[in-house]
XYZ file of C-alpha atoms in Angstrom:
769
model
C 49.001 143.390 60.957
C 46.566 141.437 58.832
C 49.360 139.089 57.836
C 50.334 138.627 61.445
C 46.730 137.978 62.362
C 46.410 135.601 59.417
C 49.556 133.851 60.453
C 48.340 133.599 63.997
C 45.024 132.245 62.764
C 46.824 129.733 60.550
C 49.078 128.754 63.434
C 46.043 128.244 65.680
C 44.362 126.196 62.968
C 47.439 123.990 62.590
C 47.746 123.688 66.358
C 44.086 122.645 66.700
C 44.477 120.180 63.840
C 47.593 118.699 65.447
C 45.803 118.534 68.818
C 42.795 116.805 67.217
C 45.101 114.373 65.446
C 46.922 113.652 68.689
C 43.573 113.170 70.468
C 42.410 110.862 67.702
C 45.667 108.879 67.976
C 45.295 108.731 71.737
C 41.642 107.690 71.330
C 42.572 104.989 68.800
C 45.263 103.777 71.181
C 42.690 103.730 73.998
C 40.351 101.702 71.817
C 43.109 99.189 71.067
C 43.893 98.941 74.778
C 40.222 98.419 75.597
C 39.830 95.746 72.937
C 42.866 93.912 74.274
C 41.637 94.324 77.838
C 38.019 93.172 77.433
C 38.045 90.943 74.345
C 40.897 88.473 74.728
C 41.206 85.645 72.201
C 39.454 83.318 74.606
C 38.372 79.872 73.365
C 34.781 80.492 74.584
C 34.296 83.390 72.132
C 33.348 82.597 68.563
C 35.854 84.372 66.210
C 33.043 85.884 64.095
C 31.233 87.057 67.235
C 34.520 88.516 68.524
C 35.087 90.519 65.321
C 31.526 91.890 65.397
C 31.949 92.880 69.034
C 35.266 94.617 68.291
C 33.613 96.618 65.523
C 30.661 97.508 67.750
C 32.937 98.706 70.557
C 35.115 100.722 68.190
C 32.054 102.377 66.620
C 30.468 103.110 70.049
C 33.624 104.784 71.369
C 34.135 106.898 68.240
C 30.534 108.145 68.346
C 30.431 108.800 72.092
C 31.524 111.928 73.952
C 31.886 109.906 77.158
C 35.171 108.418 78.441
C 35.897 105.257 76.418
C 35.131 102.698 79.160
C 31.366 103.319 79.295
C 30.581 103.071 75.547
C 32.822 99.997 75.439
C 30.879 98.460 78.316
C 27.562 99.282 76.601
C 28.758 97.619 73.401
C 29.781 94.541 75.413
C 26.301 94.369 76.919
C 24.801 94.634 73.428
C 26.925 91.589 72.500
C 25.628 89.735 75.613
C 29.148 89.706 77.109
C 28.088 90.583 80.637
C 31.233 89.449 82.539
C 33.388 91.650 80.280
C 31.012 94.597 80.841
C 31.374 94.113 84.603
C 35.135 94.151 84.134
C 34.816 97.486 82.301
C 32.711 98.825 85.166
C 35.386 97.829 87.695
C 38.056 99.683 85.666
C 35.810 102.751 85.559
C 35.448 102.671 89.336
C 39.195 102.199 89.757
C 39.820 105.306 87.638
C 37.256 107.270 89.745
C 34.952 107.535 86.742
C 31.225 107.586 87.540
C 29.170 105.520 85.095
C 25.864 107.002 83.984
C 22.390 105.952 85.176
C 21.312 104.704 81.677
C 24.321 102.384 81.676
C 23.331 100.994 85.078
C 19.755 100.398 83.900
C 21.049 98.516 80.855
C 23.410 96.496 83.068
C 20.581 95.614 85.472
C 18.489 94.184 82.625
C 21.423 92.132 81.338
C 22.251 90.744 84.781
C 18.609 89.773 85.336
C 18.575 88.011 81.963
C 21.649 86.025 83.000
C 20.242 85.331 86.476
C 23.338 86.849 88.138
C 21.620 88.369 91.176
C 24.833 88.389 93.256
C 26.632 90.740 90.816
C 23.500 92.847 90.465
C 23.233 93.457 94.214
C 26.935 94.329 94.357
C 26.510 96.893 91.550
C 23.501 98.392 93.351
C 25.466 98.655 96.635
C 28.231 100.515 94.761
C 25.638 102.909 93.350
C 24.317 103.657 96.831
C 27.836 104.067 98.274
C 29.676 106.111 95.601
C 27.063 107.062 93.006
C 25.354 107.763 90.860
C 22.341 107.774 93.168
C 19.573 105.584 91.718
C 16.627 107.462 90.225
C 13.054 106.230 89.707
C 13.999 104.564 86.385
C 16.794 102.588 88.058
C 14.459 101.503 90.859
C 11.760 100.497 88.390
C 14.287 98.454 86.372
C 15.305 96.633 89.571
C 11.710 96.140 90.742
C 10.681 94.761 87.342
C 13.626 92.350 87.288
C 12.943 90.972 90.780
C 9.218 90.717 90.006
C 9.938 88.627 86.912
C 12.113 86.303 88.992
C 9.331 85.881 91.525
C 11.388 87.581 94.253
C 8.447 89.705 95.374
C 9.976 90.374 98.803
C 13.015 92.196 97.363
C 10.817 94.039 94.863
C 8.559 95.308 97.645
C 11.574 96.282 99.798
C 12.898 98.409 96.910
C 9.480 100.047 96.659
C 9.758 101.341 100.238
C 13.444 102.240 99.754
C 12.692 104.693 96.931
C 11.634 107.655 99.172
C 15.068 107.638 100.878
C 16.585 108.674 97.549
C 13.961 111.314 96.833
C 11.978 109.052 94.498
C 8.353 108.690 95.524
C 7.080 105.409 94.062
C 4.514 106.043 91.357
C 1.604 103.964 90.155
C 3.857 102.136 87.628
C 6.197 100.847 90.358
C 3.260 99.888 92.588
C 1.541 98.064 89.728
C 4.670 96.027 89.028
C 4.779 94.686 92.600
C 0.996 94.207 92.813
C 1.044 92.250 89.541
C 3.947 90.082 90.764
C 2.084 89.320 94.001
C -0.928 88.191 91.991
C 1.062 86.200 89.422
C 2.923 84.329 92.143
C -0.192 83.553 94.169
C 0.151 86.250 96.836
C -3.149 88.025 96.261
C -3.475 88.946 99.953
C -0.106 90.708 99.781
C -1.280 92.544 96.656
C -4.300 93.961 98.489
C -2.075 95.003 101.410
C 0.136 96.952 98.990
C -2.945 98.615 97.478
C -3.908 99.836 100.957
C -0.350 101.121 101.578
C -0.395 102.716 98.136
C -3.454 104.789 99.086
C -1.703 105.957 102.290
C 1.146 107.417 100.212
C -1.340 109.454 98.207
C -0.898 107.377 95.048
C -4.307 106.361 93.673
C -4.807 102.984 91.960
C -5.483 103.253 88.238
C -7.332 100.989 85.820
C -4.226 98.767 85.447
C -4.181 98.165 89.223
C -7.828 97.113 89.239
C -7.401 94.914 86.146
C -4.580 93.029 87.866
C -6.597 92.487 91.060
C -9.738 91.358 89.216
C -7.712 88.922 87.117
C -6.057 87.451 90.212
C -9.386 86.886 91.953
C -10.827 85.171 88.884
C -7.774 82.884 88.668
C -8.384 81.879 92.279
C -12.015 81.183 91.438
C -13.174 83.939 93.803
C -15.883 85.412 91.558
C -17.722 87.211 94.370
C -14.691 89.241 95.418
C -13.813 89.949 91.776
C -17.266 91.499 91.291
C -16.820 93.613 94.450
C -13.462 94.967 93.226
C -15.047 95.804 89.850
C -17.846 97.712 91.581
C -15.344 99.515 93.830
C -13.364 100.574 90.759
C -16.437 102.164 89.158
C -17.462 103.842 92.437
C -13.996 105.383 92.829
C -14.309 107.060 89.443
C -11.940 104.758 87.537
C -13.623 103.793 84.267
C -13.196 100.169 83.113
C -11.589 99.759 79.706
C -11.565 97.013 77.087
C -8.759 95.256 78.961
C -10.898 95.181 82.131
C -13.728 93.397 80.370
C -11.293 91.053 78.616
C -10.037 89.998 82.066
C -13.610 89.431 83.309
C -14.644 87.524 80.166
C -11.494 85.393 80.294
C -12.172 84.595 83.959
C -15.729 83.447 83.282
C -14.678 81.430 80.222
C -11.957 79.552 82.097
C -14.523 78.596 84.751
C -16.908 77.335 82.071
C -19.463 80.065 82.831
C -20.065 80.957 79.202
C -23.417 82.695 79.782
C -21.795 85.074 82.270
C -19.000 85.723 79.764
C -21.543 86.716 77.093
C -23.387 88.934 79.606
C -20.095 90.696 80.418
C -19.535 91.146 76.677
C -22.989 92.734 76.301
C -22.289 95.072 79.243
C -18.993 96.036 77.647
C -20.618 97.065 74.365
C -23.425 98.910 76.212
C -20.727 101.065 77.868
C -19.566 102.050 74.407
C -16.309 100.091 74.645
C -15.047 98.402 71.487
C -14.141 94.736 71.885
C -10.870 93.716 70.296
C -9.475 90.598 68.700
C -8.575 89.172 72.127
C -12.223 89.503 73.252
C -13.377 87.692 70.145
C -10.867 84.853 70.415
C -11.479 84.345 74.156
C -15.230 83.842 73.802
C -15.070 81.603 70.727
C -12.224 79.529 72.224
C -14.341 79.025 75.355
C -17.246 77.604 73.372
C -14.899 75.282 71.502
C -13.034 74.209 74.655
C -16.215 73.281 76.514
C -17.687 71.303 73.610
C -20.170 73.948 72.463
C -19.019 74.125 68.839
C -22.639 73.696 67.739
C -23.441 77.152 69.128
C -20.491 78.953 67.554
C -22.449 79.789 64.386
C -25.208 81.483 66.412
C -22.550 83.191 68.560
C -20.843 84.709 65.523
C -24.093 85.919 63.947
C -26.066 87.160 66.944
C -23.529 88.058 69.658
C -20.138 88.829 68.093
C -21.665 90.928 65.323
C -19.454 92.693 62.782
C -20.718 96.178 63.652
C -19.387 95.804 67.219
C -15.860 95.531 65.795
C -16.188 98.511 63.473
C -12.976 100.273 64.479
C -10.912 100.517 61.300
C -7.743 99.155 62.891
C -9.634 96.115 64.218
C -11.759 95.299 61.184
C -9.227 93.114 59.357
C -7.914 91.503 62.559
C -11.388 90.343 63.630
C -12.307 89.256 60.092
C -9.183 87.097 59.972
C -9.909 85.685 63.455
C -13.466 84.780 62.366
C -12.137 82.892 59.366
C -9.587 81.014 61.455
C -12.264 79.806 63.902
C -14.411 78.844 60.908
C -11.553 76.696 59.485
C -11.104 79.080 56.557
C -7.364 79.534 57.078
C -6.550 79.356 53.357
C -9.022 82.144 52.580
C -7.673 84.243 55.468
C -4.089 83.738 54.275
C -5.079 84.773 50.749
C -6.686 87.992 52.083
C -3.467 88.805 53.973
C -1.284 88.186 50.931
C -3.598 90.282 48.777
C -3.613 93.121 51.311
C 0.206 93.156 51.236
C 0.017 94.088 47.546
C -2.589 96.820 48.069
C -1.707 100.405 48.921
C -4.235 100.592 51.760
C -1.712 99.770 54.461
C 0.048 96.664 55.733
C -2.014 94.212 57.815
C -1.045 93.919 61.461
C 1.262 91.302 62.930
C -1.730 90.156 65.016
C -3.636 89.194 61.848
C -0.672 87.144 60.592
C -0.247 85.626 64.052
C -3.910 84.471 64.093
C -3.579 82.560 60.816
C -0.133 81.125 61.553
C -1.335 79.903 64.963
C -4.508 78.407 63.432
C -2.476 76.559 60.788
C 0.005 75.283 63.399
C -2.795 74.207 65.761
C -4.495 72.245 62.968
C -1.297 70.458 61.933
C -0.699 72.387 58.688
C 2.881 73.353 59.454
C 3.831 73.858 55.776
C 1.161 76.516 55.305
C 2.120 78.135 58.620
C 5.768 78.449 57.559
C 4.910 79.710 54.085
C 2.725 82.475 55.535
C 5.508 83.290 57.989
C 7.847 83.632 55.027
C 5.411 86.016 53.292
C 5.248 88.052 56.472
C 9.050 88.376 56.711
C 9.399 89.196 53.009
C 6.875 92.020 53.450
C 9.178 93.624 56.027
C 7.082 92.771 59.085
C 9.177 91.959 62.125
C 7.907 88.651 63.583
C 7.014 88.694 67.247
C 8.365 86.129 69.698
C 4.836 84.736 70.111
C 4.607 84.060 66.360
C 7.863 82.103 66.401
C 6.639 80.250 69.469
C 3.353 79.379 67.707
C 5.325 77.634 64.962
C 7.269 75.716 67.577
C 4.131 74.872 69.563
C 2.359 73.572 66.453
C 5.136 71.074 65.792
C 5.280 69.995 69.445
C 1.510 69.509 69.730
C 1.535 67.243 66.694
C 4.364 65.148 68.123
C 6.921 66.329 65.547
C 9.716 66.764 68.058
C 12.516 66.157 65.567
C 11.323 69.003 63.327
C 10.727 71.170 66.413
C 14.347 70.571 67.419
C 15.563 71.579 63.941
C 13.394 74.707 64.084
C 14.744 75.580 67.515
C 18.346 75.185 66.347
C 17.700 77.408 63.323
C 15.964 80.063 65.393
C 18.811 80.166 67.906
C 21.442 80.093 65.159
C 19.844 83.008 63.286
C 19.206 84.980 66.463
C 15.424 84.827 66.053
C 14.613 83.251 69.354
C 16.629 82.453 72.452
C 13.830 83.141 74.895
C 12.921 81.050 77.896
C 9.432 80.611 76.428
C 10.682 78.798 73.324
C 12.777 76.367 75.373
C 9.841 75.848 77.745
C 7.539 74.950 74.818
C 10.038 72.380 73.532
C 10.520 71.020 77.070
C 6.766 70.594 77.490
C 6.524 68.983 74.036
C 9.060 66.316 75.003
C 7.136 65.465 78.156
C 3.854 65.283 76.209
C 5.189 62.391 74.112
C 6.875 60.747 77.104
C 10.409 61.645 75.958
C 11.953 62.258 79.365
C 15.562 62.029 78.110
C 14.732 64.546 75.361
C 13.330 66.924 77.989
C 16.521 66.564 80.027
C 18.583 67.421 76.937
C 16.462 70.531 76.279
C 17.046 71.609 79.888
C 20.818 71.221 79.448
C 20.735 73.070 76.100
C 18.880 75.913 77.756
C 21.712 76.312 80.267
C 24.360 75.900 77.542
C 22.890 78.770 75.527
C 23.093 80.988 78.583
C 19.317 81.146 79.029
C 18.677 81.164 82.754
C 15.482 79.199 83.570
C 12.809 81.298 85.227
C 9.863 80.285 87.422
C 7.777 79.298 84.371
C 10.525 77.070 82.934
C 11.176 75.385 86.298
C 7.436 74.892 86.799
C 7.068 73.287 83.340
C 9.996 70.971 84.103
C 8.532 69.999 87.488
C 5.073 69.490 85.955
C 6.474 67.233 83.223
C 8.303 65.083 85.767
C 5.156 64.864 87.926
C 2.980 63.848 84.970
C 5.585 61.183 84.110
C 5.366 59.991 87.755
C 9.028 60.848 88.468
C 8.224 62.399 91.811
C 11.702 62.067 93.359
C 13.257 63.896 90.407
C 10.501 66.528 90.523
C 11.270 67.211 94.180
C 14.990 67.527 93.381
C 14.272 70.108 90.668
C 11.958 71.919 93.112
C 14.821 72.125 95.644
C 17.177 73.401 92.915
C 14.637 76.087 92.073
C 14.608 77.235 95.700
C 18.437 77.191 95.876
C 18.568 79.573 92.904
C 16.438 82.054 94.787
C 13.336 81.567 92.622
C 9.956 81.531 94.302
C 7.467 78.786 93.360
C 3.997 79.912 92.352
C 0.619 78.196 92.513
C 1.257 76.249 89.302
C 4.492 74.820 90.734
C 2.774 73.638 93.901
C -0.297 72.409 92.006
C 1.950 70.259 89.775
C 3.567 68.619 92.806
C 0.230 68.204 94.618
C -1.284 66.633 91.501
C 1.693 64.306 91.134
C 1.463 63.088 94.743
C -2.329 62.627 94.477
C -1.898 60.519 91.331
C 0.774 58.535 93.175
C -1.716 57.855 95.989
C 0.254 59.979 98.467
C -2.547 62.370 99.457
C -0.982 63.074 102.860
C 2.105 64.589 101.153
C -0.209 66.577 98.875
C -2.018 67.999 101.900
C 1.346 68.848 103.507
C 2.312 70.825 100.392
C -0.993 72.683 100.519
C -0.189 73.773 104.089
C 3.309 74.788 102.944
C 1.699 76.935 100.237
C -0.324 78.829 102.823
C 2.705 79.175 105.094
C 4.643 80.778 102.218
C 1.874 83.288 101.611
C 0.288 81.541 98.625
C -3.477 81.131 98.527
C -4.623 77.724 97.196
C -6.817 78.340 94.144
C -9.650 76.449 92.459
C -7.143 74.148 90.725
C -5.465 73.204 94.014
C -8.815 72.399 95.590
C -10.017 70.336 92.609
C -6.797 68.305 92.626
C -7.120 67.498 96.340
C -10.826 66.605 95.988
C -9.940 64.269 93.110
C -7.145 62.630 95.140
C -9.454 62.048 98.123
C -12.260 60.674 95.920
C -9.857 58.220 94.243
C -9.072 56.810 97.693
C -12.782 56.602 98.554
C -12.464 59.300 101.219
C -15.724 60.999 100.245
C -16.338 62.549 103.657
C -12.968 64.329 103.557
C -13.614 65.381 99.960
C -16.985 66.862 100.962
C -15.313 68.700 103.849
C -12.859 70.260 101.391
C -15.820 71.172 99.170
C -17.591 72.942 102.044
C -14.400 74.765 103.139
C -13.900 75.822 99.547
C -17.255 77.579 99.537
C -16.521 79.169 102.933
C -13.209 80.539 101.587
C -14.990 82.336 98.763
C -13.977 79.912 96.002
C -16.763 79.041 93.573
C -16.898 75.357 92.519
C -16.521 75.003 88.762
C -17.573 72.332 86.287
C -14.424 70.291 87.076
C -15.302 70.220 90.789
C -18.783 68.867 90.103
C -17.571 66.417 87.437
C -15.048 64.995 89.922
C -17.751 64.219 92.481
C -20.287 62.977 89.915
C -17.723 60.707 88.225
C -16.404 59.324 91.509
C -19.881 58.532 92.870
C -20.902 56.934 89.557
C -17.855 54.638 89.663
C -18.943 53.381 93.086
C -22.580 53.062 91.811
C -23.698 55.626 94.404
C -26.203 57.243 92.057
C -28.038 59.060 94.881
C -25.033 61.243 95.713
C -24.166 61.574 92.026
C -27.629 62.987 91.298
C -27.289 65.215 94.384
C -24.202 66.877 92.900
C -25.917 67.215 89.523
C -28.671 69.167 91.307
C -26.119 71.310 93.176
C -24.432 72.032 89.869
C -27.732 73.159 88.350
C -28.612 75.369 91.342
C -25.163 77.001 91.162
C -25.829 77.915 87.512
C -22.838 75.853 86.367
C -23.609 74.305 82.975
C -22.634 70.682 82.281
C -19.905 70.149 79.686
C -19.064 67.166 77.487
C -17.238 65.499 80.412
C -20.424 65.581 82.508
C -22.363 63.903 79.714
C -19.580 61.362 79.134
C -19.750 60.338 82.805
C -23.484 59.644 82.550
C -23.180 57.857 79.198
C -20.434 55.642 80.633
C -22.587 54.791 83.675
C -25.529 53.885 81.448
C -23.357 51.766 79.151
C -21.778 49.868 82.067
C -25.256 49.244 83.464
C -26.301 47.839 80.028
C -28.908 50.637 79.735
C -28.094 51.290 76.096
C -31.503 52.771 75.225
C -30.964 55.545 77.777
C -27.390 55.979 76.528
C -28.724 56.483 72.992
C -31.162 59.137 74.265
C -28.299 60.894 76.050
C -26.252 60.936 72.838
C -29.215 62.426 70.986
C -29.609 65.038 73.743
C -25.988 66.117 73.244
C -26.714 67.274 69.719
C -29.920 69.082 70.711
C -28.206 71.151 73.456
C -25.296 72.075 71.185
C -22.615 70.038 72.998
C -20.272 68.352 70.530
C -19.214 64.773 71.383
C -15.485 64.159 71.712
C -13.286 61.087 71.347
C -14.152 59.949 74.882
C -17.850 59.954 73.912
C -17.158 57.855 70.838
C -15.015 55.369 72.727
C -17.546 55.073 75.553
C -20.417 54.382 73.167
C -18.223 52.118 71.030
C -17.426 50.057 74.107
C -21.149 49.696 74.824
C -21.863 48.941 71.158
C -19.496 45.984 71.140
C -21.377 44.345 74.037
C -24.901 45.216 72.881
C -27.318 43.176 70.785
C -26.301 43.224 67.144
C -29.280 45.120 65.648
C -29.065 48.055 68.062
C -25.255 48.043 67.792
C -25.554 48.728 64.047
C -27.923 51.664 64.729
C -25.535 53.147 67.308
C -22.603 52.776 64.932
C -24.500 54.727 62.282
C -25.039 57.506 64.851
C -21.296 57.566 65.590
C -20.443 57.933 61.918
C -22.903 60.830 61.566
C -21.198 62.592 64.510
C -17.814 62.701 62.721
C -16.225 59.761 64.522
C -12.574 60.491 65.442
C -10.754 57.386 66.748
C -7.506 57.253 68.733
C -5.315 54.611 70.382
C -7.988 54.051 73.063
C -10.474 53.151 70.294
C -8.025 50.631 68.860
C -7.349 49.111 72.299
C -11.018 48.589 73.144
C -11.738 47.043 69.719
C -8.785 44.660 70.076
C -9.996 43.757 73.588
C -13.528 42.979 72.388
C -12.236 40.897 69.473
C -10.210 38.801 71.908
C -13.181 38.490 74.292
C -15.391 37.278 71.459
C -12.951 34.578 70.352
C -11.447 36.470 67.411
C -7.908 36.450 68.809
C -6.174 35.568 65.555
C -8.017 38.374 63.749
C -7.118 40.781 66.571
C -3.400 40.028 66.097
C -3.761 40.505 62.345
C -5.469 43.872 62.812
C -2.787 44.969 65.304
C -0.178 44.275 62.631
C -2.122 46.430 60.142
C -2.496 49.279 62.646
C 1.256 49.258 63.307
C 1.771 50.081 59.614
C -0.507 53.192 59.658
C 1.745 54.160 61.584
C 0.152 54.196 65.046
C 2.119 54.436 68.277
C 1.032 51.621 70.581
C 0.948 52.285 74.319
C 1.462 49.986 77.291
C -2.205 48.893 77.241
C -1.909 47.821 73.577
C 1.151 45.682 74.297
C -0.579 44.052 77.292
C -3.588 43.162 75.101
C -1.301 41.667 72.446
C 0.700 39.693 75.038
C -2.518 38.092 76.279
C -3.616 37.476 72.678
C -0.386 35.643 71.797
C -0.641 33.508 74.947
C -4.267 32.717 74.087
C -3.240 31.636 70.591
C -0.623 29.286 72.047
C -3.105 27.701 74.476
C -6.284 27.516 72.377
C -4.994 27.485 68.826
C -6.869 30.644 67.801
C -10.507 31.029 66.764
C -13.255 29.864 69.050
C -16.838 29.583 67.915
C -18.561 32.958 67.312
C -21.671 34.011 65.408
C -20.968 35.133 61.871
C -22.903 38.436 62.215
C -20.929 39.521 65.260
C -17.646 38.657 63.557
C -18.570 40.667 60.448
C -19.659 43.598 62.610
C -16.309 43.680 64.461
C -14.484 43.521 61.133
C -16.581 46.465 59.908
C -15.635 48.522 62.994
C -11.968 47.732 62.448
C -12.168 48.787 58.803
C -13.726 52.196 59.489
C -11.297 52.802 62.376
C -8.171 52.055 60.359
C -9.448 54.210 57.481
C -9.886 57.173 59.816
C -6.507 56.555 61.479
C -4.826 56.473 58.073
C -6.401 59.821 57.111
C -5.311 61.360 60.420
C -1.707 60.199 59.962
C -1.557 61.401 56.332
C -2.775 65.031 56.302
C -3.561 66.573 52.948
C -0.946 69.307 53.278
C 2.001 69.248 50.886
C 5.179 67.403 51.798
C 8.010 69.658 52.874
C 11.454 69.779 54.367
C 11.674 72.060 57.374
C 15.319 72.878 56.647
C 14.444 74.207 53.195
C 11.564 76.276 54.546
C 13.708 77.708 57.321
C 16.638 78.482 55.051
C 14.278 80.490 52.865
C 11.995 82.002 55.480
C 14.567 82.536 58.228
C 17.364 83.962 56.119
C 18.808 87.444 56.305
C 16.428 90.037 57.697
C 14.829 92.300 55.063
C 16.099 95.860 54.847
C 12.824 97.144 56.244
C 13.583 95.308 59.456
C 17.284 96.194 59.499
C 16.343 99.866 59.321
C 14.507 99.557 62.599
């Protein structure tokens, strides 16, 4: 009996083994069929990529308990082969197999990334018709995707569709749509959704209020932003650090630095700990608005160390302090030393601060070397860190190296994001390389990166700045054809372009179109239109816009006042200029370096150099740091002033860390020609071309006139020896500074070598993740 039982057991064991073997054979055969079906030897597929995808599919199917089509489709999505994944989905439907909800969510994300909305809607219709019924995660994936595309209408429609499938929209789904409304300039729609949200019994949370407050600040509507903040507190929702960061950022961007510091004080009084973002926002505001002289006091008395005492923030804030204090080398050394200690690895944010500071200052070698240290330590670089490296090169006009970096990043799989392409696109436009920008746009499409609203807006803005308005309008139409919705920045770029082109009527038509499409013109829109009207001398219309702006709840900022003051000064209408200075003071809006430059320029053009000197002295006393425009304005006045006082003013310029640019060179060449030193001007132009210095159209016009003058007059006309020596002195100090600027003290390097070392294979610590 035992033998019989043993035999039976052995027989069953053999039978099960044979069945398993047969199943394995069948499964292997199914895998082969799937590979043949979905991964043909198509020319568009790289052979190496095809082999990796085959291995991924085979591994996914062997590890999965699901029918083989779904794991195969998931593996195809992981390999960014979306059309093949859709083909797998169609076969599943044909075999009456129901794909899972997680697969659909993954497919939705991939289709959004590719911009294939048509296929996405078809997949969603199939879900509704034959299953599986979408759950709240599927709806949220769809809502998020449409929000990112700017298709707020579809996102909101999905929000109200959720209850039909037994999914009551939660605060996360509502916040997605509210945020999209605000990002794409539909703040009124956002508030309507908040009201509807309350009717469903879903209460707004701190994220909801943060989004609304940020939107109102971006529009310049400070009064309403304050009311929403007060309403939040009254409703029992406590503000957090993010809330105050939004408020501080809003004040800083409007130039209201005192209000930003007051908000910071209120934040600390509530017991909230400021973070690195708080720190960087406030310091960046002081630097941006020419208040570098007050940064030392700010760091000691306001942004005190004890306020950032949280252990996880201590190193981040210390590093940020050093970066703003131009101590990047010391900060980098602290990071490298901390990597060797056993007290924990520094955060990616700390590395990002130093890398960004290096890149911003033009020290790309140091930025890449620190990046390499970061990768070697097993820290996974964020997309923003990679983009900082790219942005540093673009800002310093090193487009060739930026292109090499971009190619390497794409090749190694580090960065294929829309943001990186957008940075490179913007960099090309900054140096006037329109054909290069067009090539970047084509490359973006070739790499399968579907341009989003931000990328289209950057492209349109670049064309507008380059005065290619017809092409900008064509790209705008293409954006609409693709189903993307323009935001305020898109419209502001076009409005600015038409105003600069003198076509204010078209700009005003676009502003009306904005309102018709549910977008609320913001402070930037209004400032652009005021500037366009002032340039045409239509001051009454500009004042009407100013008054309507106040009635609509928008608060004029320093740019608004500077536009009026500068425009009135140019027409020598000092009465109205002073009137707007007084309005600015009553509003509590502090003058920035541009305000002072306007007055200094007016005084210099009126040959009131003594008053101009006093104004320059006042700059230093109020903590406003002169910029290149200040130097050039005073330099222009110096060249036409009496010789003794000109020497005194020049000494003042040198004490203020004189930083020349091409405008400086152009005005010096102009004055040399005016004073009969044409031959010397041509000689100096030749020396400047060897710095090297990129001449602009103004430079070439000056030189054309100089060469014609040499032909007609034979060169030097009579000129006092002192004046001639003084002009030569100015040229000498300018070319010395230009030479230093074009030859930074950082070590020479080859970007390819740095990238091959720093962007090689990922460390095991990263692979494990």
